[in-house]
Coordinates of C-alpha atoms and ligand atoms in Angstrom, one line a residue:
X975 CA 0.0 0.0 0.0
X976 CA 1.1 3.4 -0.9
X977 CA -0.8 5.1 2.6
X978 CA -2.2 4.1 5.4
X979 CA -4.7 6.6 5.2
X980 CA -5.9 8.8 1.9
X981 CA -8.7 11.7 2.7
X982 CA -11.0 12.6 0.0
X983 CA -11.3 16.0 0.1
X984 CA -9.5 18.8 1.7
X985 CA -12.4 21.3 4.0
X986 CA -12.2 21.3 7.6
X987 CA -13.3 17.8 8.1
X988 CA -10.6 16.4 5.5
X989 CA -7.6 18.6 6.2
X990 CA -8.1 18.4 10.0
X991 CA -8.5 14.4 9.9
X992 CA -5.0 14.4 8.0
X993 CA -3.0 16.6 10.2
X994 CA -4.5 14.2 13.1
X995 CA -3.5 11.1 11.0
X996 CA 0.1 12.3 10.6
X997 CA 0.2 13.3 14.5
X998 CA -0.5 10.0 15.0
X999 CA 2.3 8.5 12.8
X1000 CA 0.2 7.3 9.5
X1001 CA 1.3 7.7 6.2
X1002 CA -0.9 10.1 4.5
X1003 CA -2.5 11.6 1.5
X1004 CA -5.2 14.0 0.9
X1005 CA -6.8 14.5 -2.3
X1006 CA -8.9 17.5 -3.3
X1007 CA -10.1 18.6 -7.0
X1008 CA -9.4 22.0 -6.3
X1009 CA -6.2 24.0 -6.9
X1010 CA -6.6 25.5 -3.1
X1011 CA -7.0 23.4 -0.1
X1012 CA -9.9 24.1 2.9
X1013 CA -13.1 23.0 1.0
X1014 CA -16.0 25.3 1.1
X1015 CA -15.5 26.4 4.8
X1016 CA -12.1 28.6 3.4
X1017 CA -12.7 29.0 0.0
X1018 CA -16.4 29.8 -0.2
X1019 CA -18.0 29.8 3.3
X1020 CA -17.0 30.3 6.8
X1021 CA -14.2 32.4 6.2
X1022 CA -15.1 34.6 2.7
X1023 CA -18.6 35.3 4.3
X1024 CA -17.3 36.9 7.8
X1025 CA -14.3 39.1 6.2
X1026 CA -17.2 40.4 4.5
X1027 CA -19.5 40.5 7.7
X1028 CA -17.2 42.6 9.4
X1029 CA -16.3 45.0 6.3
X1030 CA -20.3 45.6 6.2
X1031 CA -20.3 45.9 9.7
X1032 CA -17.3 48.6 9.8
X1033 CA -19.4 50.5 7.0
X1034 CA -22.5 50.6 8.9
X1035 CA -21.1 51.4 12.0
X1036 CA -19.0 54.3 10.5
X1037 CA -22.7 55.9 9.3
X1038 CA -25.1 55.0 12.1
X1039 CA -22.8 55.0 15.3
X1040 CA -19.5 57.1 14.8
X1041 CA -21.4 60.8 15.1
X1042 CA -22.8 59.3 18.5
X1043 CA -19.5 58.0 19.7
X1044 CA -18.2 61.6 19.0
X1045 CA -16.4 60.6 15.3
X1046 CA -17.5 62.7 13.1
X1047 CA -16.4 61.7 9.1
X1048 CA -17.7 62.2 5.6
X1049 CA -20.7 60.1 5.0
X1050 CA -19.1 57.0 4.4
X1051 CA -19.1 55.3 0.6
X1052 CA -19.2 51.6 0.7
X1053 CA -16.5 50.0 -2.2
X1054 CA -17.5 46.8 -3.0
X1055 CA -14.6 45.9 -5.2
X1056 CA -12.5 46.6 -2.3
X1057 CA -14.3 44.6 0.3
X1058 CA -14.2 41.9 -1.7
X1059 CA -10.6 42.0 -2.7
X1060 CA -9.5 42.2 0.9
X1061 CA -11.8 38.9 1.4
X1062 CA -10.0 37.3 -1.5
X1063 CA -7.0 38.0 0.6
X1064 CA -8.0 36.6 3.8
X1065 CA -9.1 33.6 2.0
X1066 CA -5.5 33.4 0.4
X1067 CA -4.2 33.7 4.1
X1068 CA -6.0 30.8 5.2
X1069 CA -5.8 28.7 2.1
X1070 CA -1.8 28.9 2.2
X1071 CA -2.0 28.3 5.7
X1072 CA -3.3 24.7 5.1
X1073 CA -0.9 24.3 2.4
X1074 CA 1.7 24.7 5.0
X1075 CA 0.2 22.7 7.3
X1076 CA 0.2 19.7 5.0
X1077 CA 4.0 19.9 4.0
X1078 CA 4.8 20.7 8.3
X1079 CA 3.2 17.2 8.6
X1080 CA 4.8 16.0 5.1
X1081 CA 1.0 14.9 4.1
X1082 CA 1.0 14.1 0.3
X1083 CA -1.2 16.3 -1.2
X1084 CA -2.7 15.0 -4.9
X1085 CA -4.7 17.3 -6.9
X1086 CA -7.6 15.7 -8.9
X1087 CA -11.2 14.3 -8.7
X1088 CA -10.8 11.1 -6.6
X1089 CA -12.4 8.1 -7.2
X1090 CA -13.2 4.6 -6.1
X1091 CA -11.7 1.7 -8.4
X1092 CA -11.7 -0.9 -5.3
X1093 CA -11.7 -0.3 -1.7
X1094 CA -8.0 0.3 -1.9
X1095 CA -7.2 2.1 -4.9
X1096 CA -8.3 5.5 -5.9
X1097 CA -7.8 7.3 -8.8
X1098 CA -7.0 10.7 -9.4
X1099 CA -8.2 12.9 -12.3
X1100 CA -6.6 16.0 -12.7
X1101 CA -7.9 18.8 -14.5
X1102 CA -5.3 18.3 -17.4
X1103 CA -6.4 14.6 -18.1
X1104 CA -3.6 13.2 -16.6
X1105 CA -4.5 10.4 -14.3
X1106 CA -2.5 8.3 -11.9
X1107 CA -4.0 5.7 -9.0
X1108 CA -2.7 5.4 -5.4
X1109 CA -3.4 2.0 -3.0
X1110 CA -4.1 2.9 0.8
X1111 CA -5.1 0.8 4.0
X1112 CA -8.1 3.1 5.3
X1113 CA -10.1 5.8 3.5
X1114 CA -11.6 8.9 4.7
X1115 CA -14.5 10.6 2.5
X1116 CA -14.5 14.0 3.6
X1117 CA -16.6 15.4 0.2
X1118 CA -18.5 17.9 1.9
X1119 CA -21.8 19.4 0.2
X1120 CA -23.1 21.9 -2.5
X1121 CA -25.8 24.2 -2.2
X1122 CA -29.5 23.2 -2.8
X1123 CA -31.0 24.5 -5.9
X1124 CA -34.5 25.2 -6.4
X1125 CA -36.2 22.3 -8.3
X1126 CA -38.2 25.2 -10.3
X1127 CA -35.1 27.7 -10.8
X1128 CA -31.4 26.1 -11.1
X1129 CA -28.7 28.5 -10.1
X1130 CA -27.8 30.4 -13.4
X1131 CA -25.2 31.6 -11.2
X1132 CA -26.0 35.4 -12.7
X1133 CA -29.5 36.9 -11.2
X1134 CA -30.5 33.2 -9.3
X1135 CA -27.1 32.8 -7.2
X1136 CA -26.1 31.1 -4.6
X1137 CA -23.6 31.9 -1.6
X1138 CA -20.6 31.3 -3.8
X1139 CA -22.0 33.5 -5.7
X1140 CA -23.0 35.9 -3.4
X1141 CA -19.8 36.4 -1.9
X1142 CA -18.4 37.6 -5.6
X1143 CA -20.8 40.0 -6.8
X1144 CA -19.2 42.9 -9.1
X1145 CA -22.3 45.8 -7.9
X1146 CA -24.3 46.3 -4.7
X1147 CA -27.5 44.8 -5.4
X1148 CA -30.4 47.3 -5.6
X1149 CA -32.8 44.9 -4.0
X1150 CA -31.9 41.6 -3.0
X1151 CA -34.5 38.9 -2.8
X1152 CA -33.2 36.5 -0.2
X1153 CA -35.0 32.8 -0.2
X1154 CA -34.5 30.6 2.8
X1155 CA -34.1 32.7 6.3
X1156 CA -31.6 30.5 7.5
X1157 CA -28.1 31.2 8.6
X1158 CA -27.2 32.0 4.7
X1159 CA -30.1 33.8 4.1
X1160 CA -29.5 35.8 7.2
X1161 CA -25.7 36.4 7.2
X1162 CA -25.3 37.5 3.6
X1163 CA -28.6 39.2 3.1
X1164 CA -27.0 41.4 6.1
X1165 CA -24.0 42.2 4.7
X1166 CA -25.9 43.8 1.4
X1167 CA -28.8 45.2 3.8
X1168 CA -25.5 47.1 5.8
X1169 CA -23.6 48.2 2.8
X1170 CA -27.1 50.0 0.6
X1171 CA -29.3 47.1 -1.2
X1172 CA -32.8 46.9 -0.1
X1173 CA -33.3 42.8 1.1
X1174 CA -36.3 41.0 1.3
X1175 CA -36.0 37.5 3.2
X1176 CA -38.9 35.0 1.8
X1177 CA -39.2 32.4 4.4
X1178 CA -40.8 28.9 4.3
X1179 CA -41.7 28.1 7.8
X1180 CA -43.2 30.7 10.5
X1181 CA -39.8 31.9 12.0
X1182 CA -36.2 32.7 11.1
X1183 CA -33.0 30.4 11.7
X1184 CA -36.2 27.9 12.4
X1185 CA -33.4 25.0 13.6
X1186 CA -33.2 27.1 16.9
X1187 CA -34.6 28.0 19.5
X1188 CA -37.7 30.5 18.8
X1189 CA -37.3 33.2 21.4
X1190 CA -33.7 33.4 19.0
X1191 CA -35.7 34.1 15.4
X1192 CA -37.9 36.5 16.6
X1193 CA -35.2 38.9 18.0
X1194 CA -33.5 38.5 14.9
X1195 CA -36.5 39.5 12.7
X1196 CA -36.4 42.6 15.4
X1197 CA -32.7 43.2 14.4
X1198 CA -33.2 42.7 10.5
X1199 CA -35.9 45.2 10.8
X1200 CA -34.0 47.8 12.4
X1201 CA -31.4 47.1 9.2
X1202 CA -34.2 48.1 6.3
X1203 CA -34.7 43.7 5.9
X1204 CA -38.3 42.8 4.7
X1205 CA -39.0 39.2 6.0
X1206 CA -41.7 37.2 5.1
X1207 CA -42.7 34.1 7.0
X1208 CA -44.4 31.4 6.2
X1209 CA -44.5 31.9 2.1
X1210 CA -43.8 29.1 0.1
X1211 CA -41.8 30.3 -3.4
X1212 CA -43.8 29.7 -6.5
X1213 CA -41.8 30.7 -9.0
X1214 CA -38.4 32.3 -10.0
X1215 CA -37.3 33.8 -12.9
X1216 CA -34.6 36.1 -14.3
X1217 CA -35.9 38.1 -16.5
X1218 CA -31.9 39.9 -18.2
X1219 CA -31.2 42.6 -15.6
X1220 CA -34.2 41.9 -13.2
X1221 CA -35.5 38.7 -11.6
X1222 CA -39.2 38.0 -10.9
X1223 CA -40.5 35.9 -7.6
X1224 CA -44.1 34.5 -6.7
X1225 CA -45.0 32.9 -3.9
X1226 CA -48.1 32.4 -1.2
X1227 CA -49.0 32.4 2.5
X1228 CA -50.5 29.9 4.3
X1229 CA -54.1 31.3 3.2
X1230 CA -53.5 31.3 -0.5
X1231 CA -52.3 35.2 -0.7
X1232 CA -50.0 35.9 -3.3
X1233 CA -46.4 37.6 -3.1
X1234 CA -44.7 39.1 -6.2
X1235 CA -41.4 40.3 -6.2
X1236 CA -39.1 42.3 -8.0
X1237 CA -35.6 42.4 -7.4
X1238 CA -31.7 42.6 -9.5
X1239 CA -30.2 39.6 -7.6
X1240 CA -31.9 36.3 -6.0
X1241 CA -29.9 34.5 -3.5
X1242 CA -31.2 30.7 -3.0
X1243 CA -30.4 29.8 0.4
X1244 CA -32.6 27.0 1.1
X1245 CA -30.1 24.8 2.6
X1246 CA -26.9 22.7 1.2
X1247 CA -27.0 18.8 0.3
X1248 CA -24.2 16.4 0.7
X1249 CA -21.9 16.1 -2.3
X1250 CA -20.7 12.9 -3.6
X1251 CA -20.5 12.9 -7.3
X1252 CA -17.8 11.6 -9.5
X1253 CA -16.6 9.7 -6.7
X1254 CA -17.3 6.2 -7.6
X1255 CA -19.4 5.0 -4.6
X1256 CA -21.1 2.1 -6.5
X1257 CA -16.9 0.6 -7.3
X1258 CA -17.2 -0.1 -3.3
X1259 CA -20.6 -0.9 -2.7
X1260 CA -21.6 2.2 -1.5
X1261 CA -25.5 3.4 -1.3
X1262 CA -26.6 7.0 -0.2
X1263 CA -29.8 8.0 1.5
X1264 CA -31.1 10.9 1.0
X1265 CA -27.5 11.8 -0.7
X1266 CA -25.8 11.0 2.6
X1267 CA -23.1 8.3 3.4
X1268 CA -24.7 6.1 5.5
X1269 CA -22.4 5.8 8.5
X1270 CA -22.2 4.0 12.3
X1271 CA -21.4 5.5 15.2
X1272 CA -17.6 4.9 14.3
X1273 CA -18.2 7.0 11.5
X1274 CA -17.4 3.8 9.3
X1275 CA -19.4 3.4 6.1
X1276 CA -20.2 -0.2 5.7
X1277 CA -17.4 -1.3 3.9
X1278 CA -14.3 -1.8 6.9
X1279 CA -11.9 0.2 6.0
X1280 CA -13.6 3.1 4.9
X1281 CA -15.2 6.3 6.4
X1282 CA -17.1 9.1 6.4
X1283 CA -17.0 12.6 7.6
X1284 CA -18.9 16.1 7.7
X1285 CA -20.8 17.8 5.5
X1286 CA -21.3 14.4 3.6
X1287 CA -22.7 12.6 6.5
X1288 CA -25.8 12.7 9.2
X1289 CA -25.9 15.6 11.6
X1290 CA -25.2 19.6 11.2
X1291 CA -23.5 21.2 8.1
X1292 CA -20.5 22.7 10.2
X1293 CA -16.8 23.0 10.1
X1294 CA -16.4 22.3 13.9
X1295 CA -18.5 19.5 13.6
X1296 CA -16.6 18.1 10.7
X1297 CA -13.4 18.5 12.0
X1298 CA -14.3 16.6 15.4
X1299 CA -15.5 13.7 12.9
X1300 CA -11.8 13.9 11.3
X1301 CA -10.0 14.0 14.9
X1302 CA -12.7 10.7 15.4
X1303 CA -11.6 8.9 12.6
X1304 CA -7.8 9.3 12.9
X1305 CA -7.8 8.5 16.7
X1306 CA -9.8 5.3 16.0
X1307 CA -7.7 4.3 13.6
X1308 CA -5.0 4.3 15.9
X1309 CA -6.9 2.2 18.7
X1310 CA -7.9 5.2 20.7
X1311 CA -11.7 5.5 22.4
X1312 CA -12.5 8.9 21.3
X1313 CA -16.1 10.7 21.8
X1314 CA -18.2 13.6 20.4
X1315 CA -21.0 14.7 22.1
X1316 CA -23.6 15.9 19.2
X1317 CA -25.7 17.3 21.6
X1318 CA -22.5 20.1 22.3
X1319 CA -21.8 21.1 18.8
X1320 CA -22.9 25.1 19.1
X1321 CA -24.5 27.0 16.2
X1322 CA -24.3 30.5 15.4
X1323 CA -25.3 32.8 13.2
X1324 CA -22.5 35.9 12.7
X1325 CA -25.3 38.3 12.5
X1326 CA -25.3 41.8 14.2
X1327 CA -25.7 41.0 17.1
X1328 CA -24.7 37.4 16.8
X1329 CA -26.6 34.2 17.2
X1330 CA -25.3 31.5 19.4
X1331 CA -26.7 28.3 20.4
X1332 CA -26.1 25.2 22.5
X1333 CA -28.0 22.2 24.0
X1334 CA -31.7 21.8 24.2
X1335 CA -33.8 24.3 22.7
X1336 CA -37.5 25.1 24.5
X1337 CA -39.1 23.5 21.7
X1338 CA -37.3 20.4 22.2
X1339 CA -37.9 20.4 25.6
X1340 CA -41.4 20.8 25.1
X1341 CA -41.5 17.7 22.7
X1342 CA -39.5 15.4 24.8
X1343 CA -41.5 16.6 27.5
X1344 CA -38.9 17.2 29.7
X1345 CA -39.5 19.6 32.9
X1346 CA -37.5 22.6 33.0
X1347 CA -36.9 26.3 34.0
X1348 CA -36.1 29.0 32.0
X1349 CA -34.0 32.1 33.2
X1350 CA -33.7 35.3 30.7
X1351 CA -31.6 38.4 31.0
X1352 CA -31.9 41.0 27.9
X1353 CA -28.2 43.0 27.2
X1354 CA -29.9 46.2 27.7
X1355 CA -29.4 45.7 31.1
X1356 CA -25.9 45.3 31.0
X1357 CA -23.4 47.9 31.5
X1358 CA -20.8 46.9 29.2
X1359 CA -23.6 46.8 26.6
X1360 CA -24.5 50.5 27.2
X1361 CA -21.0 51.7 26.9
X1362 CA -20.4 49.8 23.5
X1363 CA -23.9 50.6 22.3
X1364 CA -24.5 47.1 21.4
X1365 CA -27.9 46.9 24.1
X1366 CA -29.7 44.0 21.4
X1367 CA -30.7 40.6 22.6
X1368 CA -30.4 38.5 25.6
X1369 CA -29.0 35.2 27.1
X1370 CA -31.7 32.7 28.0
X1371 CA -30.9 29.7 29.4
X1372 CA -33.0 26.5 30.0
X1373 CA -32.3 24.2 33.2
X1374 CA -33.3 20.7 34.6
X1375 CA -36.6 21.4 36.4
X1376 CA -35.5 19.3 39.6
X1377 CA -31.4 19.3 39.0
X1378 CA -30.9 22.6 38.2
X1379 CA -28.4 21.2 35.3
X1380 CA -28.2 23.6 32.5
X1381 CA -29.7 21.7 29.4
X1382 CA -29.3 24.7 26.6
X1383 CA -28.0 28.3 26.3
X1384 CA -29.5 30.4 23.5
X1385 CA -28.0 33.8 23.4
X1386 CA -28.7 36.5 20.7
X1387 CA -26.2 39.8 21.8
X1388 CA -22.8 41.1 20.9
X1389 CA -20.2 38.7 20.8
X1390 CA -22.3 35.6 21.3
X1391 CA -20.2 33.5 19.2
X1392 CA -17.3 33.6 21.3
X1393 CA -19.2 33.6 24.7
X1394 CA -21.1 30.3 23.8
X1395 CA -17.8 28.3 24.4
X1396 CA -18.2 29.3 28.2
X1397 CA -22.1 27.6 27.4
X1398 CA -20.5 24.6 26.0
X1399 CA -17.8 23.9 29.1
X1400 CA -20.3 24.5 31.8
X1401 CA -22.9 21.8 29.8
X1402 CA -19.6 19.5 29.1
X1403 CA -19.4 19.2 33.3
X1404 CA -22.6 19.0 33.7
X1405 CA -22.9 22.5 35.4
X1406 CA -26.0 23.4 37.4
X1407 CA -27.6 27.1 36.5
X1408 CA -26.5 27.5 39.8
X1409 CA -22.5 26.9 39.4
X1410 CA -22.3 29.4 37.0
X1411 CA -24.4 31.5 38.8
X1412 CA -22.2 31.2 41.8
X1413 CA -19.1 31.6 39.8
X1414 CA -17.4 35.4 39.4
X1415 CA -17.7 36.6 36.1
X1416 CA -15.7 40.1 34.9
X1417 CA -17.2 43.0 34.9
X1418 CA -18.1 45.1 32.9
X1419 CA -18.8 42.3 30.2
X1420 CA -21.5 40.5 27.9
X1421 CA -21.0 37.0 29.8
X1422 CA -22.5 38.7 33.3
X1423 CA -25.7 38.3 31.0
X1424 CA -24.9 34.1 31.3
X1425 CA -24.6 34.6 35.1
X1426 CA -27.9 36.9 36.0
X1427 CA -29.5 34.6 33.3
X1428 CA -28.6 31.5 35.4
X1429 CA -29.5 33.1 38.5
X1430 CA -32.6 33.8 36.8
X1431 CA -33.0 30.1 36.0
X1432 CA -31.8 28.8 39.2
X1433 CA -33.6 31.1 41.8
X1434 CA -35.1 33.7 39.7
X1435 CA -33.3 36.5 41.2
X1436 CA -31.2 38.3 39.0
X1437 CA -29.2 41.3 40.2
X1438 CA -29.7 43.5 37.9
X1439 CA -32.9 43.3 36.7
Ligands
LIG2896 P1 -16.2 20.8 2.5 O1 -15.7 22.0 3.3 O2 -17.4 21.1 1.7 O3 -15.0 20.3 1.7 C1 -15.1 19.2 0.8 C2 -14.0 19.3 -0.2 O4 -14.0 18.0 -0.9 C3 -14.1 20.4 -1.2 O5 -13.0 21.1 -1.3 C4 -14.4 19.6 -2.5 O6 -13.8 20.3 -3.6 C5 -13.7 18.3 -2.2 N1 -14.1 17.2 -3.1 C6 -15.4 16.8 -3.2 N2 -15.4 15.7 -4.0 C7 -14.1 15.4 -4.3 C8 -13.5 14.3 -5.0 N3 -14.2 13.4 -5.6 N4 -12.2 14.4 -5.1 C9 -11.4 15.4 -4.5 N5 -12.0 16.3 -3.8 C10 -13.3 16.4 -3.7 N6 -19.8 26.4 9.1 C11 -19.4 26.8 10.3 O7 -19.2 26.0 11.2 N7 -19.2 28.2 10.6 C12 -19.5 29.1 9.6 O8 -19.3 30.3 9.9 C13 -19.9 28.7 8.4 N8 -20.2 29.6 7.4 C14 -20.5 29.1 6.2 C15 -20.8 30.1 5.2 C16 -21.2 29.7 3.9 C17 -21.5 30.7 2.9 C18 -21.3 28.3 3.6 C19 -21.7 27.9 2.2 C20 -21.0 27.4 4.6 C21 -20.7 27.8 5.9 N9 -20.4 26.9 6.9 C22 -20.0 27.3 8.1 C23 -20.5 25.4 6.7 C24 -19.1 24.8 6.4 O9 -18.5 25.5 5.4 C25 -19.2 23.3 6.2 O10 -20.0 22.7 7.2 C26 -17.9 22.7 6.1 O11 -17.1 23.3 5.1 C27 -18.0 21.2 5.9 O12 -16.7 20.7 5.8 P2 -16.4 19.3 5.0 O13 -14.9 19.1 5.3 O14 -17.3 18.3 5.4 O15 -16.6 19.7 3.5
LIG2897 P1 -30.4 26.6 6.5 O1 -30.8 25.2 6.7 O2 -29.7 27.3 7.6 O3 -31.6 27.5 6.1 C1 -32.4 27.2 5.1 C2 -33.7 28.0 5.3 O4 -34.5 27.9 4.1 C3 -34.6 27.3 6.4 O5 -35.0 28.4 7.2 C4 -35.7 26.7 5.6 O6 -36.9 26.7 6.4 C5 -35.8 27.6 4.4 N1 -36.4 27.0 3.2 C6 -36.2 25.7 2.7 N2 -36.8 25.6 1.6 C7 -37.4 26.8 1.3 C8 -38.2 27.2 0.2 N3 -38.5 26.4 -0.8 N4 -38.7 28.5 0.3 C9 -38.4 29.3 1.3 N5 -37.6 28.9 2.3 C10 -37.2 27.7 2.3 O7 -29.5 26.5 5.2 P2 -28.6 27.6 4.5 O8 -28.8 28.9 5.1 O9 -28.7 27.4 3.1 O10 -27.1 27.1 5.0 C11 -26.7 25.8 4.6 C12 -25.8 25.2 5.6 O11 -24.6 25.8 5.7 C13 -26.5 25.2 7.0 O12 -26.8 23.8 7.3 C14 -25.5 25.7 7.9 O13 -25.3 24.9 8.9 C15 -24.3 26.0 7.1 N6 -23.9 27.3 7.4 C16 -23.4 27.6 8.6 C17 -23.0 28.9 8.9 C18 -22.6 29.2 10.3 O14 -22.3 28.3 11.0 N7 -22.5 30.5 10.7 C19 -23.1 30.0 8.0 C20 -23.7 29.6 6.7 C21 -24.0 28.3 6.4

């Protein structure tokens, strides 16, 4: 055998698996068909959609807040071509990085299409034609996804885009039509509602980010409001259509009313499906459902020696979660026990304010019929908020009825995405709402929201409120 281990595809799952493989003393190989390593998370996703988060949130800032923190400028212009340039570089950044990554660990990195011929031997296709074939004890499919197109429109890539396409575009939109007011849907039709283009979100079900908790959407809409968004919930899409320069939507409520919609741009962001073309499943015996890889809970596909990771498997669409799959694999392969706990992954929306979630949500709780306590506490009580101006949102966090144990922390504020890692550690040791509530938290800052919101939950007797 050439390897001991080849992984198919190089986004956060991939690449992370095979810098754990090589930690571990395996001969590997990664194989992606792009020229640039880091899948859609570097290339087209994570990364390319927050440099231009934060570039549309400098912008909008610079107009709406500046004057009041006693800036005063020229009314700010927004350059487009610019903000996506500097994205292009951070992209670059990050892109190189894993390049360097892969020769620090002296992982052979082939580019091509890879393929199935047996359960040992792939085959890789570059874009040239050339083709070559390399043997391997243990595979790791690491293919990641694609966006969903709508079955009535297919992406023409021009007026009906997706996210890859969104991140790209060569004019601000003068009205955007948004379909699907998910975490795409919300995060990029944010950064064109910040930097000038009228948005109008077009929603299938009766809240936003519907995957979490409620209390979450509905503060959002509140948010996207404030931006100029139009949402509409609970429409079903009709119909699609560019139309040269303009694109034409239908769609109806629940009670038959009809929408119509004029916009320049229409960004289908209904959700992403798992990718596994070209890749020669049927050579090893390999059957999807519902386009995923069926896998156990070993993450092993049902052929022995190979595997199955991330976007291309059960569970959430999301680079931490794919890259814990990878770190799985590799430490299996070398006899280990490791674990995930699912239930732990957080998910969060890099809105303004952000979105973060872990655990249960109320919903859940609800369904499983599961007793619990719920203890809310809204930034605008917060001092730190105040002085940063960022007084949006609140932390609400559901506990055990009887235990106290904190079973989900659903915060919509400033900086959520980094203060839901404090969520996930108290939840990994089984904190009560009381621990954290008991525990000293700096002040002046946006985590003394977690601790009155667990005192909340616990005794109901927030400080400051
Ligand atoms: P991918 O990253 O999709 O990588 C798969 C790779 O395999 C690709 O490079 C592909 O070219 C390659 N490949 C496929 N088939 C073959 C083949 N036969 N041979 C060789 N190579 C092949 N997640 C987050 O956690 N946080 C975020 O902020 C976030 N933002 C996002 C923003 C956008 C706009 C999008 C679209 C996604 C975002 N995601 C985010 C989701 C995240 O990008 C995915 O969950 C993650 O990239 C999945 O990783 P993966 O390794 O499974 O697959
Ligand atoms: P999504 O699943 O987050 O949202 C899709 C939305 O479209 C849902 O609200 C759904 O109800 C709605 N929808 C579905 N069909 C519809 C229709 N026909 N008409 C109107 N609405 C419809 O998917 P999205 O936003 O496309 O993102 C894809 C994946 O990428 C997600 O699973 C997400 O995990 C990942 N991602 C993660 C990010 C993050 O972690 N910050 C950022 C962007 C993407």
């Amino acid at each position: 055998m050439d390897y001991k281990v080849v992984v198919i595809g190089s986004g956060p799952g991939g690449y992370v698996a095979a810098i754990r493989c090589a930690q571990l003393g395996f001969k590997t190989a990664i194989i992606e068909k792009y020229p640039t390593l880091g899948g859609t998370c570097l290339n087209v996703g994570c990364i390319p959609s927050k440099a231009l988060l934060d570039s549309s949130e400098h912008f909008y800032n610079a107009g709406h807040t500046f004057e009041e923190h006693g800036i005063e400028i020229a009314k700010p212009k927004a350059n487009l071509a610019q903000m996506i340039r500097r994205k292009a570089g951070v992209v670059k950044a990050n892109v190189d990085g894993i390049a360097f990554l892969m020769k620090k660990n002296k992982i052979d990195v082939h580019t091509g299409v890879g393929s199935f011929v047996d359960r040992n031997t792939i085959k890789i296709a570059a874009a040239d034609g050339k083709e070559k074939t390399i043997t391997t004890e243990k595979v790791i499919i690491a293919t990641g996804s694609k966006p969903t197109p709508l079955p009535f429109a297919p992406f023409d890539k021009k007026r009906i885009i997706s996210s890859t396409e969104a991140l790209e575009l060569k004019e601000i939109p003068k009205h955007l039509i948004v379909i699907g007011g998910g975490v795409i849907g919300m995060e990029l039709g944010s950064v064109y509602a910040r930097i000038g283009s009228k948005v109008t979100v077009v929603e299938f079900l009766d809240n936003l980010i519907p995957t979490m908790d409620g209390a979450l959407g509905k503060e959002l809409q509140k948010v996207a409001k404030k931006l100029g968004m139009d949402v509409y919930l609970g429409h079903k899409v009709t119909a699609v259509e560019n139309k040269g320069k303009e694109v034409f939507l239908k769609a109806e409520d629940k009670t038959g009313k009809q929408l119509e919609l004029k916009g320049d741009y229409c960004l289908v962001s209904i959700g992403r499906r798992p990718y596994t073309e070209g890749l020669g499943l049927d050579k090893v015996g390999i059957e999807t459902v519902k386009g995923q890889i069926p896998v156990d809970d070993h993450l092993k596909t049902k052929v022995d020696n190979i595997y199955a990771i991330g976007d291309v498997v059960r569970g959430a669409m999301l680079a931490h979660k794919a890259e814990e799959e990878g770190i799985l694999v590799a430490e299996q392969l070398a006899g280990q026990k490791p674990h995930i706990n699912y239930n732990l992954i957080p998910g969060v929306v890099y809105t303004w304010p952000e979105v973060a979630s872990v655990g249960q949500t109320e919903e859940q709780l609800k369904q499983a019929g599961r007793a619990y306590k719920v203890g809310n506490f809204p930034y605008k009580a917060l001092g730190r908020a105040r002085a940063s101006m960022d007084t949006d949102g609140f932390v609400k966090i559901l506990a055990d009825k009887n235990t106290d144990e904190i079973l989900g922390v659903h915060i919509i504020g400033a900086r959520a995405a980094d203060m839901i890692a404090a969520g996930v550690v108290a939840m990994e040791y089984r904190a009560s709402a009381e621990d954290v509530s008991r525990m000293s938290h700096a002040h002046p800052t946006y985590m003394e929201a977690v601790k009155e919101a667990c005192l909340a939950a616990t005794a109901n007797r927030p400080i400051h409120m």
